[in-house]
mmCIF file of C-alpha atoms in Angstrom:
data_model
loop_
_atom_site.group_PDB
_atom_site.id
_atom_site.type_symbol
_atom_site.label_atom_id
_atom_site.label_comp_id
_atom_site.label_asym_id
_atom_site.label_seq_id
_atom_site.Cartn_x
_atom_site.Cartn_y
_atom_site.Cartn_z
ATOM 1 C CA UNK A 1 5.059 -11.719 2.793
ATOM 2 C CA UNK A 2 7.285 -14.317 4.509
ATOM 3 C CA UNK A 3 7.210 -17.704 2.778
ATOM 4 C CA UNK A 4 6.359 -20.829 4.721
ATOM 5 C CA UNK A 5 6.089 -24.441 3.553
ATOM 6 C CA UNK A 6 4.946 -26.975 6.161
ATOM 7 C CA UNK A 7 6.917 -30.219 6.175
ATOM 8 C CA UNK A 8 3.885 -32.461 6.669
ATOM 9 C CA UNK A 9 0.302 -31.732 5.510
ATOM 10 C CA UNK A 10 -1.172 -33.061 8.762
ATOM 11 C CA UNK A 11 0.956 -30.569 10.740
ATOM 12 C CA UNK A 12 -1.367 -27.727 9.665
ATOM 13 C CA UNK A 13 -3.441 -26.216 12.491
ATOM 14 C CA UNK A 14 -7.125 -27.119 12.426
ATOM 15 C CA UNK A 15 -8.175 -23.519 11.732
ATOM 16 C CA UNK A 16 -6.089 -23.508 8.546
ATOM 17 C CA UNK A 17 -7.876 -26.592 7.223
ATOM 18 C CA UNK A 18 -11.264 -25.084 8.087
ATOM 19 C CA UNK A 19 -10.449 -21.735 6.463
ATOM 20 C CA UNK A 20 -9.054 -23.440 3.366
ATOM 21 C CA UNK A 21 -12.200 -25.522 2.917
ATOM 22 C CA UNK A 22 -14.441 -22.446 3.259
ATOM 23 C CA UNK A 23 -12.553 -20.258 0.810
ATOM 24 C CA UNK A 24 -12.303 -23.052 -1.786
ATOM 25 C CA UNK A 25 -16.042 -23.632 -1.482
ATOM 26 C CA UNK A 26 -16.711 -19.919 -1.908
ATOM 27 C CA UNK A 27 -14.501 -19.907 -5.011
ATOM 28 C CA UNK A 28 -16.722 -22.573 -6.578
ATOM 29 C CA UNK A 29 -19.927 -20.530 -6.133
ATOM 30 C CA UNK A 30 -21.799 -20.280 -9.437
ATOM 31 C CA UNK A 31 -24.098 -17.407 -8.580
ATOM 32 C CA UNK A 32 -23.885 -14.129 -6.675
ATOM 33 C CA UNK A 33 -26.538 -15.410 -4.263
ATOM 34 C CA UNK A 34 -24.452 -18.490 -3.460
ATOM 35 C CA UNK A 35 -21.274 -16.430 -3.130
ATOM 36 C CA UNK A 36 -22.869 -14.053 -0.654
ATOM 37 C CA UNK A 37 -24.087 -17.018 1.359
ATOM 38 C CA UNK A 38 -20.511 -17.949 2.147
ATOM 39 C CA UNK A 39 -19.534 -14.477 3.405
ATOM 40 C CA UNK A 40 -20.673 -14.680 7.085
ATOM 41 C CA UNK A 41 -18.946 -18.018 7.738
ATOM 42 C CA UNK A 42 -15.842 -16.922 5.858
ATOM 43 C CA UNK A 43 -15.666 -13.623 7.758
ATOM 44 C CA UNK A 44 -15.946 -15.453 11.105
ATOM 45 C CA UNK A 45 -13.219 -17.898 10.055
ATOM 46 C CA UNK A 46 -10.893 -15.044 9.042
ATOM 47 C CA UNK A 47 -11.477 -13.244 12.365
ATOM 48 C CA UNK A 48 -10.576 -16.481 14.138
ATOM 49 C CA UNK A 49 -7.493 -16.929 11.955
ATOM 50 C CA UNK A 50 -6.199 -13.457 12.820
ATOM 51 C CA UNK A 51 -6.777 -14.096 16.518
ATOM 52 C CA UNK A 52 -4.644 -17.250 16.300
ATOM 53 C CA UNK A 53 -1.577 -15.126 15.461
ATOM 54 C CA UNK A 54 -0.414 -17.889 13.127
ATOM 55 C CA UNK A 55 0.959 -15.596 10.455
ATOM 56 C CA UNK A 56 3.321 -18.198 8.992
ATOM 57 C CA UNK A 57 0.504 -20.720 8.550
ATOM 58 C CA UNK A 58 -1.765 -18.062 7.038
ATOM 59 C CA UNK A 59 0.937 -17.007 4.581
ATOM 60 C CA UNK A 60 1.484 -20.652 3.677
ATOM 61 C CA UNK A 61 -2.213 -21.004 2.877
ATOM 62 C CA UNK A 62 -2.173 -17.833 0.766
ATOM 63 C CA UNK A 63 0.830 -19.068 -1.210
ATOM 64 C CA UNK A 64 -0.807 -22.437 -1.769
ATOM 65 C CA UNK A 65 -4.039 -20.836 -2.982
ATOM 66 C CA UNK A 66 -2.168 -18.449 -5.270
ATOM 67 C CA UNK A 67 -0.708 -21.471 -7.075
ATOM 68 C CA UNK A 68 -3.739 -23.773 -6.960
ATOM 69 C CA UNK A 69 -6.778 -21.474 -7.114
ATOM 70 C CA UNK A 70 -6.239 -17.779 -7.913
ATOM 71 C CA UNK A 71 -9.980 -17.161 -7.450
ATOM 72 C CA UNK A 72 -9.829 -18.533 -3.900
ATOM 73 C CA UNK A 73 -6.695 -16.469 -3.251
ATOM 74 C CA UNK A 74 -8.451 -13.272 -4.352
ATOM 75 C CA UNK A 75 -11.431 -14.061 -2.111
ATOM 76 C CA UNK A 76 -9.246 -14.720 0.928
ATOM 77 C CA UNK A 77 -6.923 -11.741 0.466
ATOM 78 C CA UNK A 78 -9.923 -9.447 -0.008
ATOM 79 C CA UNK A 79 -11.551 -10.774 3.162
ATOM 80 C CA UNK A 80 -8.303 -10.424 5.134
ATOM 81 C CA UNK A 81 -7.905 -6.800 4.038
ATOM 82 C CA UNK A 82 -11.504 -6.057 4.988
ATOM 83 C CA UNK A 83 -11.507 -7.808 8.375
ATOM 84 C CA UNK A 84 -8.082 -6.451 9.382
ATOM 85 C CA UNK A 85 -8.870 -2.792 8.656
ATOM 86 C CA UNK A 86 -12.548 -2.577 9.708
ATOM 87 C CA UNK A 87 -14.609 -4.041 12.545
ATOM 88 C CA UNK A 88 -17.939 -3.541 14.326
ATOM 89 C CA UNK A 89 -17.967 -0.469 16.573
ATOM 90 C CA UNK A 90 -18.909 -0.765 20.221
ATOM 91 C CA UNK A 91 -21.832 1.645 19.850
ATOM 92 C CA UNK A 92 -23.059 0.341 16.497
ATOM 93 C CA UNK A 93 -21.877 0.739 12.958
ATOM 94 C CA UNK A 94 -18.224 0.106 12.096
ATOM 95 C CA UNK A 95 -14.792 1.592 12.598
ATOM 96 C CA UNK A 96 -12.363 1.669 9.679
ATOM 97 C CA UNK A 97 -8.643 2.386 9.523
ATOM 98 C CA UNK A 98 -8.055 5.153 6.993
ATOM 99 C CA UNK A 99 -4.690 6.001 5.409
ATOM 100 C CA UNK A 100 -3.696 9.394 3.977
ATOM 101 C CA UNK A 101 -0.581 8.756 1.841
ATOM 102 C CA UNK A 102 1.915 11.310 0.539
ATOM 103 C CA UNK A 103 4.766 10.563 -1.871
ATOM 104 C CA UNK A 104 7.885 12.579 -1.120
ATOM 105 C CA UNK A 105 11.508 12.937 -2.121
ATOM 106 C CA UNK A 106 14.351 15.136 -0.943
ATOM 107 C CA UNK A 107 18.120 15.301 -0.809
ATOM 108 C CA UNK A 108 17.563 16.017 2.872
ATOM 109 C CA UNK A 109 15.521 14.245 5.556
ATOM 110 C CA UNK A 110 11.906 13.425 4.753
ATOM 111 C CA UNK A 111 9.200 14.449 7.250
ATOM 112 C CA UNK A 112 8.867 12.271 10.337
ATOM 113 C CA UNK A 113 7.619 12.512 13.886
ATOM 114 C CA UNK A 114 4.585 14.234 15.333
ATOM 115 C CA UNK A 115 1.984 16.282 13.482
ATOM 116 C CA UNK A 116 0.546 19.393 15.149
ATOM 117 C CA UNK A 117 -3.134 19.390 16.233
ATOM 118 C CA UNK A 118 -3.992 22.372 14.007
ATOM 119 C CA UNK A 119 -2.677 20.494 10.946
ATOM 120 C CA UNK A 120 -4.746 17.423 11.813
ATOM 121 C CA UNK A 121 -7.789 19.606 12.363
ATOM 122 C CA UNK A 122 -7.325 21.241 8.952
ATOM 123 C CA UNK A 123 -6.914 17.849 7.265
ATOM 124 C CA UNK A 124 -10.019 16.494 8.971
ATOM 125 C CA UNK A 125 -12.016 19.522 7.839
ATOM 126 C CA UNK A 126 -10.819 18.951 4.259
ATOM 127 C CA UNK A 127 -11.669 15.253 4.502
ATOM 128 C CA UNK A 128 -15.194 15.997 5.682
ATOM 129 C CA UNK A 129 -15.682 18.737 3.110
ATOM 130 C CA UNK A 130 -14.476 16.779 0.084
ATOM 131 C CA UNK A 131 -14.250 13.030 0.764
ATOM 132 C CA UNK A 132 -16.120 11.656 3.766
ATOM 133 C CA UNK A 133 -19.901 11.366 3.899
ATOM 134 C CA UNK A 134 -19.990 9.937 7.435
ATOM 135 C CA UNK A 135 -20.733 12.070 10.471
ATOM 136 C CA UNK A 136 -18.902 9.746 12.888
ATOM 137 C CA UNK A 137 -15.800 10.646 14.873
ATOM 138 C CA UNK A 138 -12.340 10.765 13.298
ATOM 139 C CA UNK A 139 -9.411 10.016 15.604
ATOM 140 C CA UNK A 140 -5.838 10.482 14.438
ATOM 141 C CA UNK A 141 -2.556 8.784 15.060
ATOM 142 C CA UNK A 142 -0.651 12.104 15.204
ATOM 143 C CA UNK A 143 2.582 11.039 13.515
ATOM 144 C CA UNK A 144 3.987 10.692 10.012
ATOM 145 C CA UNK A 145 4.656 7.024 9.348
ATOM 146 C CA UNK A 146 7.011 5.398 6.838
ATOM 147 C CA UNK A 147 6.304 1.974 5.276
ATOM 148 C CA UNK A 148 8.521 0.139 7.781
ATOM 149 C CA UNK A 149 6.427 1.574 10.638
ATOM 150 C CA UNK A 150 3.105 0.255 9.313
ATOM 151 C CA UNK A 151 1.564 -2.995 10.584
ATOM 152 C CA UNK A 152 3.686 -5.942 9.490
ATOM 153 C CA UNK A 153 0.781 -8.317 8.857
ATOM 154 C CA UNK A 154 -3.014 -8.595 8.935
ATOM 155 C CA UNK A 155 -3.158 -9.794 12.532
ATOM 156 C CA UNK A 156 -1.145 -6.814 13.741
ATOM 157 C CA UNK A 157 -3.416 -4.423 11.845
ATOM 158 C CA UNK A 158 -6.529 -5.841 13.482
ATOM 159 C CA UNK A 159 -4.868 -5.835 16.915
ATOM 160 C CA UNK A 160 -3.968 -2.133 16.532
ATOM 161 C CA UNK A 161 -7.457 -1.247 15.361
ATOM 162 C CA UNK A 162 -9.035 -3.176 18.236
ATOM 163 C CA UNK A 163 -6.759 -1.455 20.748
ATOM 164 C CA UNK A 164 -7.458 1.977 19.279
ATOM 165 C CA UNK A 165 -11.215 1.379 19.197
ATOM 166 C CA UNK A 166 -11.197 0.642 22.914
ATOM 167 C CA UNK A 167 -9.214 3.803 23.736
ATOM 168 C CA UNK A 168 -11.063 6.823 25.118
ATOM 169 C CA UNK A 169 -8.306 9.277 24.188
ATOM 170 C CA UNK A 170 -9.148 11.779 21.414
ATOM 171 C CA UNK A 171 -5.811 10.917 19.761
ATOM 172 C CA UNK A 172 -4.421 7.432 19.249
ATOM 173 C CA UNK A 173 -1.286 6.232 21.010
ATOM 174 C CA UNK A 174 1.711 4.735 19.258
ATOM 175 C CA UNK A 175 2.367 0.982 19.398
ATOM 176 C CA UNK A 176 5.962 0.328 20.460
ATOM 177 C CA UNK A 177 7.141 -0.750 16.993
ATOM 178 C CA UNK A 178 5.995 2.556 15.491
ATOM 179 C CA UNK A 179 8.375 4.440 17.723
ATOM 180 C CA UNK A 180 11.470 3.038 16.007
ATOM 181 C CA UNK A 181 13.376 5.421 13.751
ATOM 182 C CA UNK A 182 12.384 5.043 10.116
ATOM 183 C CA UNK A 183 14.943 4.166 7.456
ATOM 184 C CA UNK A 184 16.343 6.949 5.292
ATOM 185 C CA UNK A 185 15.603 6.999 1.539
ATOM 186 C CA UNK A 186 15.760 9.646 -1.149
ATOM 187 C CA UNK A 187 12.154 8.901 -2.163
ATOM 188 C CA UNK A 188 9.545 7.285 0.056
ATOM 189 C CA UNK A 189 5.935 7.191 1.197
ATOM 190 C CA UNK A 190 4.769 9.113 4.242
ATOM 191 C CA UNK A 191 1.287 8.591 5.615
ATOM 192 C CA UNK A 192 -1.124 9.439 8.390
ATOM 193 C CA UNK A 193 -3.565 6.947 9.908
ATOM 194 C CA UNK A 194 -7.004 7.729 11.302
ATOM 195 C CA UNK A 195 -9.782 5.611 12.789
ATOM 196 C CA UNK A 196 -13.147 6.655 11.367
ATOM 197 C CA UNK A 197 -16.490 5.690 12.890
ATOM 198 C CA UNK A 198 -19.043 4.774 10.205
ATOM 199 C CA UNK A 199 -22.554 4.865 11.738
ATOM 200 C CA UNK A 200 -25.027 2.199 10.644
ATOM 201 C CA UNK A 201 -26.640 3.042 7.323
ATOM 202 C CA UNK A 202 -24.258 5.874 6.389
ATOM 203 C CA UNK A 203 -21.974 5.715 3.332
ATOM 204 C CA UNK A 204 -18.281 6.254 3.940
ATOM 205 C CA UNK A 205 -17.629 8.465 0.890
ATOM 206 C CA UNK A 206 -19.436 11.339 -0.796
ATOM 207 C CA UNK A 207 -19.641 9.533 -4.143
ATOM 208 C CA UNK A 208 -21.595 6.606 -2.656
ATOM 209 C CA UNK A 209 -25.412 6.312 -2.688
ATOM 210 C CA UNK A 210 -27.009 7.903 0.358
ATOM 211 C CA UNK A 211 -24.565 10.802 0.671
ATOM 212 C CA UNK A 212 -26.341 14.005 1.693
ATOM 213 C CA UNK A 213 -23.858 16.083 -0.341
ATOM 214 C CA UNK A 214 -23.021 13.836 -3.309
ATOM 215 C CA UNK A 215 -20.020 14.401 -5.554
ATOM 216 C CA UNK A 216 -18.269 12.403 -8.246
ATOM 217 C CA UNK A 217 -15.200 10.479 -7.158
ATOM 218 C CA UNK A 218 -12.870 12.403 -9.490
ATOM 219 C CA UNK A 219 -14.162 15.823 -8.439
ATOM 220 C CA UNK A 220 -14.043 14.956 -4.744
ATOM 221 C CA UNK A 221 -10.514 13.569 -4.834
ATOM 222 C CA UNK A 222 -9.174 16.416 -6.985
ATOM 223 C CA UNK A 223 -10.562 18.952 -4.509
ATOM 224 C CA UNK A 224 -9.077 16.972 -1.617
ATOM 225 C CA UNK A 225 -5.642 16.784 -3.204
ATOM 226 C CA UNK A 226 -5.563 20.530 -3.895
ATOM 227 C CA UNK A 227 -6.529 21.502 -0.368
ATOM 228 C CA UNK A 228 -4.486 18.843 1.420
ATOM 229 C CA UNK A 229 -1.400 19.759 -0.645
ATOM 230 C CA UNK A 230 -1.736 23.340 0.592
ATOM 231 C CA UNK A 231 -2.188 22.209 4.212
ATOM 232 C CA UNK A 232 0.911 19.988 4.331
ATOM 233 C CA UNK A 233 3.174 22.246 2.241
ATOM 234 C CA UNK A 234 4.971 23.751 5.287
ATOM 235 C CA UNK A 235 5.724 20.220 6.541
ATOM 236 C CA UNK A 236 7.343 19.206 3.237
ATOM 237 C CA UNK A 237 9.630 22.212 2.871
ATOM 238 C CA UNK A 238 12.602 21.303 0.693
ATOM 239 C CA UNK A 239 10.802 18.215 -0.633
ATOM 240 C CA UNK A 240 9.030 17.244 -3.792
ATOM 241 C CA UNK A 241 5.723 15.725 -2.779
ATOM 242 C CA UNK A 242 2.383 14.483 -4.078
ATOM 243 C CA UNK A 243 -0.724 13.975 -1.937
ATOM 244 C CA UNK A 244 -2.662 10.863 -2.919
ATOM 245 C CA UNK A 245 -6.262 9.811 -2.365
ATOM 246 C CA UNK A 246 -7.192 8.711 1.156
ATOM 247 C CA UNK A 247 -8.762 5.274 1.526
ATOM 248 C CA UNK A 248 -9.106 2.296 3.849
ATOM 249 C CA UNK A 249 -5.627 1.030 4.754
ATOM 250 C CA UNK A 250 -4.871 -1.724 2.250
ATOM 251 C CA UNK A 251 -6.570 -0.073 -0.697
ATOM 252 C CA UNK A 252 -4.679 3.165 -0.033
ATOM 253 C CA UNK A 253 -1.409 1.287 0.388
ATOM 254 C CA UNK A 254 -1.749 -0.537 -2.955
ATOM 255 C CA UNK A 255 -2.399 2.721 -4.778
ATOM 256 C CA UNK A 256 0.500 4.466 -3.035
ATOM 257 C CA UNK A 257 2.869 1.559 -3.569
ATOM 258 C CA UNK A 258 2.259 1.576 -7.319
ATOM 259 C CA UNK A 259 2.256 5.372 -7.630
ATOM 260 C CA UNK A 260 5.648 5.415 -5.883
ATOM 261 C CA UNK A 261 7.318 3.770 -8.894
ATOM 262 C CA UNK A 262 6.902 6.617 -11.426
ATOM 263 C CA UNK A 263 7.332 9.178 -8.650
ATOM 264 C CA UNK A 264 10.657 7.607 -7.615
ATOM 265 C CA UNK A 265 11.930 7.467 -11.196
ATOM 266 C CA UNK A 266 11.231 11.180 -11.649
ATOM 267 C CA UNK A 267 12.915 11.820 -8.296
ATOM 268 C CA UNK A 268 16.025 9.873 -9.344
ATOM 269 C CA UNK A 269 16.396 11.899 -12.545
ATOM 270 C CA UNK A 270 15.860 15.220 -10.789
ATOM 271 C CA UNK A 271 18.275 14.213 -8.023
ATOM 272 C CA UNK A 272 20.955 13.338 -10.587
ATOM 273 C CA UNK A 273 20.435 16.543 -12.534
ATOM 274 C CA UNK A 274 20.568 18.733 -9.421
ATOM 275 C CA UNK A 275 23.477 16.928 -7.772
ATOM 276 C CA UNK A 276 25.683 16.804 -10.860
ATOM 277 C CA UNK A 277 24.505 20.171 -12.203
ATOM 278 C CA UNK A 278 23.659 18.550 -15.518
ATOM 279 C CA UNK A 279 20.484 18.986 -17.559
ATOM 280 C CA UNK A 280 18.497 15.764 -17.796
ATOM 281 C CA UNK A 281 18.915 15.828 -21.588
ATOM 282 C CA UNK A 282 22.620 15.030 -21.141
ATOM 283 C CA UNK A 283 22.012 11.915 -19.036
ATOM 284 C CA UNK A 284 21.875 8.371 -20.397
ATOM 285 C CA UNK A 285 19.330 5.887 -19.062
ATOM 286 C CA UNK A 286 19.765 2.111 -19.369
ATOM 287 C CA UNK A 287 16.773 -0.166 -18.764
ATOM 288 C CA UNK A 288 17.119 -3.885 -18.061
ATOM 289 C CA UNK A 289 14.653 -6.604 -17.123
ATOM 290 C CA UNK A 290 15.734 -8.661 -14.097
ATOM 291 C CA UNK A 291 14.524 -12.238 -13.739
ATOM 292 C CA UNK A 292 14.305 -15.022 -11.224
ATOM 293 C CA UNK A 293 12.009 -17.707 -12.662
ATOM 294 C CA UNK A 294 10.199 -14.867 -14.413
ATOM 295 C CA UNK A 295 10.530 -11.119 -14.954
ATOM 296 C CA UNK A 296 10.541 -9.551 -11.486
ATOM 297 C CA UNK A 297 11.545 -5.923 -12.006
ATOM 298 C CA UNK A 298 13.009 -3.367 -14.364
ATOM 299 C CA UNK A 299 16.100 -1.448 -13.314
ATOM 300 C CA UNK A 300 16.881 1.989 -14.682
ATOM 301 C CA UNK A 301 20.519 3.052 -14.492
ATOM 302 C CA UNK A 302 21.551 6.695 -14.944
ATOM 303 C CA UNK A 303 24.934 7.669 -16.370
ATOM 304 C CA UNK A 304 26.799 10.869 -17.204
ATOM 305 C CA UNK A 305 27.768 11.586 -20.800
ATOM 306 C CA UNK A 306 31.006 9.901 -21.913
ATOM 307 C CA UNK A 307 31.245 7.865 -18.711
ATOM 308 C CA UNK A 308 30.539 4.129 -18.381
ATOM 309 C CA UNK A 309 30.083 4.203 -14.598
ATOM 310 C CA UNK A 310 26.473 4.014 -13.429
ATOM 311 C CA UNK A 311 25.923 6.938 -11.068
ATOM 312 C CA UNK A 312 22.454 6.186 -9.806
ATOM 313 C CA UNK A 313 19.556 3.829 -10.339
ATOM 314 C CA UNK A 314 15.953 3.023 -9.597
ATOM 315 C CA UNK A 315 14.285 -0.414 -9.409
ATOM 316 C CA UNK A 316 10.732 -0.626 -10.783
ATOM 317 C CA UNK A 317 9.228 -3.717 -9.136
ATOM 318 C CA UNK A 318 6.542 -5.681 -10.971
ATOM 319 C CA UNK A 319 5.238 -7.192 -7.741
ATOM 320 C CA UNK A 320 1.833 -6.082 -6.510
ATOM 321 C CA UNK A 321 -1.312 -5.026 -8.311
ATOM 322 C CA UNK A 322 -0.702 -2.879 -11.369
ATOM 323 C CA UNK A 323 -3.367 -0.410 -12.529
ATOM 324 C CA UNK A 324 -5.464 -1.556 -15.455
ATOM 325 C CA UNK A 325 -3.990 -0.848 -18.918
ATOM 326 C CA UNK A 326 -0.574 -0.272 -17.364
ATOM 327 C CA UNK A 327 2.621 -1.430 -19.098
ATOM 328 C CA UNK A 328 5.658 -0.893 -16.904
ATOM 329 C CA UNK A 329 8.148 -0.649 -19.763
ATOM 330 C CA UNK A 330 5.939 1.789 -21.676
ATOM 331 C CA UNK A 331 5.496 3.847 -18.504
ATOM 332 C CA UNK A 332 9.261 3.937 -17.947
ATOM 333 C CA UNK A 333 9.907 5.061 -21.513
ATOM 334 C CA UNK A 334 7.243 7.776 -21.251
ATOM 335 C CA UNK A 335 8.656 9.153 -17.976
ATOM 336 C CA UNK A 336 12.216 9.241 -19.337
ATOM 337 C CA UNK A 337 11.002 11.198 -22.384
ATOM 338 C CA UNK A 338 8.876 13.475 -20.200
ATOM 339 C CA UNK A 339 11.945 14.275 -18.065
ATOM 340 C CA UNK A 340 13.936 15.242 -21.159
ATOM 341 C CA UNK A 341 16.259 12.232 -21.617
ATOM 342 C CA UNK A 342 17.190 11.552 -25.248
ATOM 343 C CA UNK A 343 19.675 8.686 -24.833
ATOM 344 C CA UNK A 344 17.491 5.831 -23.546
ATOM 345 C CA UNK A 345 18.810 2.304 -24.031
ATOM 346 C CA UNK A 346 16.527 -0.702 -23.517
ATOM 347 C CA UNK A 347 19.004 -3.578 -23.216
ATOM 348 C CA UNK A 348 17.948 -7.003 -24.455
ATOM 349 C CA UNK A 349 18.316 -10.183 -22.454
ATOM 350 C CA UNK A 350 17.257 -11.620 -19.121
ATOM 351 C CA UNK A 351 19.485 -10.046 -16.485
ATOM 352 C CA UNK A 352 19.943 -11.668 -13.053
ATOM 353 C CA UNK A 353 18.389 -10.069 -9.990
ATOM 354 C CA UNK A 354 21.769 -9.223 -8.462
ATOM 355 C CA UNK A 355 22.649 -7.070 -5.479
ATOM 356 C CA UNK A 356 25.919 -5.978 -3.941
ATOM 357 C CA UNK A 357 27.090 -8.749 -1.604
ATOM 358 C CA UNK A 358 28.413 -6.212 0.906
ATOM 359 C CA UNK A 359 25.547 -3.682 1.191
ATOM 360 C CA UNK A 360 22.598 -5.162 -0.684
ATOM 361 C CA UNK A 361 22.334 -2.296 -3.197
ATOM 362 C CA UNK A 362 20.788 -3.308 -6.523
ATOM 363 C CA UNK A 363 23.187 -3.491 -9.465
ATOM 364 C CA UNK A 364 22.438 -1.572 -12.674
ATOM 365 C CA UNK A 365 23.704 -1.878 -16.234
ATOM 366 C CA UNK A 366 25.993 0.559 -18.016
ATOM 367 C CA UNK A 367 25.743 1.152 -21.776
ATOM 368 C CA UNK A 368 27.594 -2.097 -22.488
ATOM 369 C CA UNK A 369 25.259 -4.167 -20.312
ATOM 370 C CA UNK A 370 27.815 -4.613 -17.521
ATOM 371 C CA UNK A 371 26.173 -4.762 -14.080
ATOM 372 C CA UNK A 372 27.647 -2.218 -11.673
ATOM 373 C CA UNK A 373 27.264 -0.870 -8.198
ATOM 374 C CA UNK A 374 25.998 2.738 -8.642
ATOM 375 C CA UNK A 375 28.610 5.279 -7.588
ATOM 376 C CA UNK A 376 28.228 9.044 -7.581
ATOM 377 C CA UNK A 377 31.318 10.919 -8.784
ATOM 378 C CA UNK A 378 33.806 11.975 -6.141
ATOM 379 C CA UNK A 379 33.102 15.458 -4.892
ATOM 380 C CA UNK A 380 29.403 15.402 -5.763
ATOM 381 C CA UNK A 381 27.064 16.928 -3.188
ATOM 382 C CA UNK A 382 25.636 13.558 -2.160
ATOM 383 C CA UNK A 383 27.194 10.158 -2.728
ATOM 384 C CA UNK A 384 24.958 7.928 -0.600
ATOM 385 C CA UNK A 385 21.204 8.199 -1.005
ATOM 386 C CA UNK A 386 18.820 5.395 -1.860
ATOM 387 C CA UNK A 387 15.394 5.164 -3.394
ATOM 388 C CA UNK A 388 12.832 3.096 -1.566
#
């Protein structure tokens, strides 16, 4: 999120002060009954905040709450995610913005552009069979999207959803910013968006109470992933890919964003092995912790045997919500072992969060701890690919 610090406290818009007072009061609730009593007023204040299009002021409030009251921050961010990605439907019930994420990597171009109607129809059938309990309409945005094509902030998400809800077209149209060409990465997230109508009184998912064909979450999502993987296989020809669980926009994005870290590390190792025609067991991996005021990310550099030049690298960010019982360094070690690497070097010390001044590429450490710009050997099949 962009950072914003107002110069004078009294320069804050009135709606910011009102929203701040409400969320701080809700954070002080001492019972579930009291907490729920704050929800209607807080929801109305968040709707108003998003309509103000004051994203800088809203981000400033979030940053302030994160430092002063983490409980209030959690309440506000949860309400923003809810209000941005779901709203009352014109004919009753609600509409929700659903995301279907897919992790993918390839030495060639990742999927982009339009998705055929028969593919969308097959995916909708699989959704209804395995995941969704609702009988309401599902309308698709018929295009693969990359992260840079998704809504940039909460207000934009709600504006898109409001526009799409008012459309009478069976398929959703593309906002202008979505039509820009996506950036090119070796490994990235691709996703589809759909607006789902949730009639009053119906559960969204099969594992919720009230489902006419109940299923456990694990069984439902496993069945979905198997069938959806088969459906999209022709679209991901030449790619490694993994279909993830569908969910309401921000929940799905958090899960995909975290799952992309181990997926991208595996992709980097496989890319190196294929490109250099070397078994993974002959590669060396260096792992460093990069700091600003605190540890921000781990960087994994990959080197050839008997060569001190870093060939490739992957940054494992510690920003965002990590799954419970997750240790990034332990996960990195486990993936490197799983991929067959024997020479894994965890380098001590707090390394700076440095990038190349010319191109912005992250710098990685060689075996001696020297930070380097990654360079593939001359004559290798690919010398310029980046992980997202």
